[in-house]
Amino acid sequence: MCSETGSRYTGMLLLPLAIAAIIANLLLYFPNGQVLEPAKITDLVWFFHGFLGAGLLMLFPVLLAIQGTMGAVYCVVISSLGLLSGPFCDTGSGNYTYPFRNDSLEGNYLFNQPTWATCQEPEHIVLWNVVLFSILLGIGVVEAVLCLSQVISGLCDVYCGACIGKGQVSAPRTREFFSHFPLIGSTLSLSCPSPTCPEVSQLLGNAL
């Protein structure tokens, strides 16, 4: 019951987070609300970390656990790189470049706001990138924790409550395991219609 309640609330949290991540990623394509040529947009935006990592992967229940965690971690990595390297902007010469990309952590532009004026076009592009990449970073961290908790919860439920002995597995606990990992269950059911058949027993035995 505890696990089911936790799964329900986790799903309720992941849905708005995924939508927010998709919106934030979309806004990164329009620096300061402007429509620019693709060549003038920060390159890390094209990794679709908000659309895929923290977005679409969170909307598919089958992928919610392990793949969801990987997607969230992917979003965290790309967002961190986006924050550290800074935006792609015009510094006044008419050419777009990454003026902060080679900064050290100690002298990084994030902690030296006066240097933000280096980027002249698009206007306020540094603030735009910092806010949106920070939002995606926060969403990715929360989603990674939620999805990882789902994986741990599923494994703990089986480890603490499954009855495995002499090739027999408790059917309710087996169904509970596959409720957390439906992709495994749907694949195994093709060759094993019974929840207590030897194939299922062996799978759970290996998992534990």
Short mmCIF file of C-alpha atoms in Angstrom, two decimals, residues 38-188:
data_model
loop_
_atom_site.label_atom_id
_atom_site.label_comp_id
_atom_site.label_asym_id
_atom_site.label_seq_id
_atom_site.Cartn_x
_atom_site.Cartn_y
_atom_site.Cartn_z
CA PRO A 38 19.74 28.27 -35.75
CA ALA A 39 23.44 29.17 -36.16
CA LYS A 40 23.04 31.92 -33.53
CA ILE A 41 21.58 29.65 -30.83
CA THR A 42 23.66 28.03 -28.08
CA ASP A 43 24.85 24.64 -29.34
CA LEU A 44 24.00 22.69 -26.16
CA VAL A 45 20.32 23.52 -26.70
CA TRP A 46 20.32 21.09 -29.63
CA PHE A 47 20.94 18.14 -27.31
CA PHE A 48 17.18 18.30 -26.48
CA HIS A 49 17.88 17.58 -22.82
CA GLY A 50 14.61 19.19 -21.76
CA PHE A 51 12.49 17.63 -24.52
CA LEU A 52 13.89 14.12 -24.20
CA GLY A 53 15.86 13.73 -20.98
CA ALA A 54 13.56 15.51 -18.55
CA GLY A 55 10.50 15.63 -20.81
CA LEU A 56 9.27 12.82 -23.02
CA LEU A 57 11.06 10.04 -21.13
CA MET A 58 9.03 11.00 -18.03
CA LEU A 59 5.71 10.70 -19.86
CA PHE A 60 5.98 7.00 -20.75
CA PRO A 61 5.18 4.68 -17.78
CA VAL A 62 7.14 1.79 -19.28
CA LEU A 63 10.27 3.93 -19.27
CA LEU A 64 9.59 5.58 -15.94
CA ALA A 65 12.09 3.77 -13.74
CA ILE A 66 15.57 3.04 -15.09
CA GLN A 67 15.28 4.89 -18.39
CA GLY A 68 13.63 7.81 -16.62
CA THR A 69 16.57 8.06 -14.25
CA MET A 70 19.01 8.02 -17.15
CA GLY A 71 17.01 10.73 -18.94
CA ALA A 72 17.01 12.93 -15.85
CA VAL A 73 20.77 12.50 -15.36
CA TYR A 74 21.28 13.39 -19.04
CA CYS A 75 19.31 16.60 -18.50
CA VAL A 76 21.40 17.44 -15.42
CA VAL A 77 24.69 16.94 -17.32
CA ILE A 78 23.72 19.06 -20.34
CA SER A 79 22.18 21.79 -18.17
CA SER A 80 25.35 21.96 -16.07
CA LEU A 81 27.48 22.27 -19.22
CA GLY A 82 25.13 24.96 -20.52
CA LEU A 83 25.52 26.96 -17.31
CA LEU A 84 29.30 26.59 -17.20
CA SER A 85 30.00 27.41 -20.84
CA GLY A 86 27.63 30.38 -21.12
CA PRO A 87 25.54 31.59 -24.06
CA PHE A 88 26.35 32.00 -27.75
CA CYS A 89 26.23 35.73 -28.36
CA ASP A 90 27.49 38.78 -30.23
CA THR A 91 30.11 40.63 -28.19
CA GLY A 92 29.94 43.74 -30.40
CA SER A 93 32.07 42.61 -33.32
CA GLY A 94 29.11 41.31 -35.30
CA ASN A 95 30.27 37.71 -34.93
CA TYR A 96 28.69 35.22 -32.55
CA THR A 97 30.98 33.39 -30.14
CA TYR A 98 31.15 31.81 -26.65
CA PRO A 99 32.96 34.47 -24.61
CA PHE A 100 32.73 32.56 -21.34
CA ARG A 101 33.37 29.01 -22.52
CA ASN A 102 37.00 28.82 -21.39
CA ASP A 103 36.48 30.44 -17.99
CA SER A 104 37.83 28.61 -14.96
CA LEU A 105 35.45 27.70 -12.15
CA GLU A 106 37.07 30.29 -9.93
CA GLY A 107 36.57 33.16 -12.37
CA ASN A 108 33.40 31.87 -14.01
CA TYR A 109 30.95 34.44 -15.33
CA LEU A 110 28.21 32.98 -13.12
CA PHE A 111 29.87 34.55 -10.09
CA ASN A 112 30.89 37.76 -11.85
CA GLN A 113 27.71 39.45 -13.02
CA PRO A 114 29.37 42.62 -14.42
CA THR A 115 30.95 40.46 -17.15
CA TRP A 116 27.48 39.63 -18.45
CA ALA A 117 27.58 42.92 -20.37
CA THR A 118 30.14 41.26 -22.67
CA CYS A 119 27.20 39.76 -24.56
CA GLN A 120 25.45 42.58 -26.42
CA GLU A 121 23.12 40.62 -28.68
CA PRO A 122 20.60 39.13 -28.10
CA GLU A 123 19.77 41.50 -25.28
CA HIS A 124 19.77 39.89 -21.79
CA ILE A 125 20.87 36.57 -23.33
CA VAL A 126 23.08 35.70 -20.34
CA LEU A 127 20.23 36.05 -17.85
CA TRP A 128 17.91 34.17 -20.22
CA ASN A 129 20.30 31.22 -20.45
CA VAL A 130 21.16 31.16 -16.75
CA VAL A 131 17.50 31.12 -15.65
CA LEU A 132 16.33 28.46 -18.12
CA PHE A 133 19.35 26.15 -17.76
CA SER A 134 19.02 26.46 -13.97
CA ILE A 135 15.34 25.49 -14.17
CA LEU A 136 16.21 22.45 -16.29
CA LEU A 137 19.03 21.53 -13.92
CA GLY A 138 16.69 21.65 -10.92
CA ILE A 139 13.99 19.66 -12.74
CA GLY A 140 16.53 17.03 -13.77
CA VAL A 141 17.79 16.59 -10.21
CA VAL A 142 14.27 16.20 -8.78
CA GLU A 143 13.24 13.78 -11.53
CA ALA A 144 16.39 11.70 -11.05
CA VAL A 145 15.64 11.35 -7.32
CA LEU A 146 11.98 10.45 -7.96
CA CYS A 147 12.75 7.88 -10.66
CA LEU A 148 15.59 6.33 -8.68
CA SER A 149 13.27 6.02 -5.68
CA GLN A 150 10.87 4.07 -7.92
CA VAL A 151 13.61 1.63 -8.88
CA ILE A 152 14.73 1.18 -5.27
CA SER A 153 11.12 0.83 -4.09
CA GLY A 154 10.40 -1.89 -6.63
CA LEU A 155 13.51 -3.87 -5.73
CA CYS A 156 12.91 -3.48 -1.98
CA ASP A 157 9.30 -4.65 -2.28
CA VAL A 158 10.43 -7.86 -3.94
CA TYR A 159 13.44 -8.38 -1.65
CA CYS A 160 11.44 -7.86 1.55
CA GLY A 161 8.20 -9.56 0.60
CA ALA A 162 8.76 -12.13 -2.14
CA CYS A 163 8.43 -15.77 -1.23
CA ILE A 164 10.95 -17.76 -3.20
CA GLY A 165 11.47 -21.38 -2.47
CA LYS A 166 11.89 -24.56 -4.45
CA GLY A 167 11.15 -22.78 -7.71
CA GLN A 168 7.92 -21.23 -6.37
CA VAL A 169 7.29 -17.49 -6.14
CA SER A 170 4.42 -15.73 -4.39
CA ALA A 171 2.08 -14.61 -7.17
CA PRO A 172 1.00 -11.33 -5.52
CA ARG A 173 4.61 -10.30 -4.93
CA THR A 174 5.56 -11.30 -8.48
CA ARG A 175 2.76 -9.15 -9.87
CA GLU A 176 3.95 -6.31 -7.66
CA PHE A 177 7.47 -6.65 -9.04
CA PHE A 178 6.23 -6.51 -12.62
CA SER A 179 4.01 -3.53 -11.79
CA HIS A 180 7.25 -1.62 -11.22
CA PHE A 181 8.96 -3.11 -14.27
CA PRO A 182 6.18 -3.67 -16.87
CA LEU A 183 8.58 -4.01 -19.79
CA ILE A 184 10.14 -7.11 -18.22
CA GLY A 185 6.73 -8.52 -17.43
CA SER A 186 5.30 -8.05 -20.91
CA THR A 187 8.36 -9.70 -22.47
CA LEU A 188 8.40 -12.66 -20.10
#
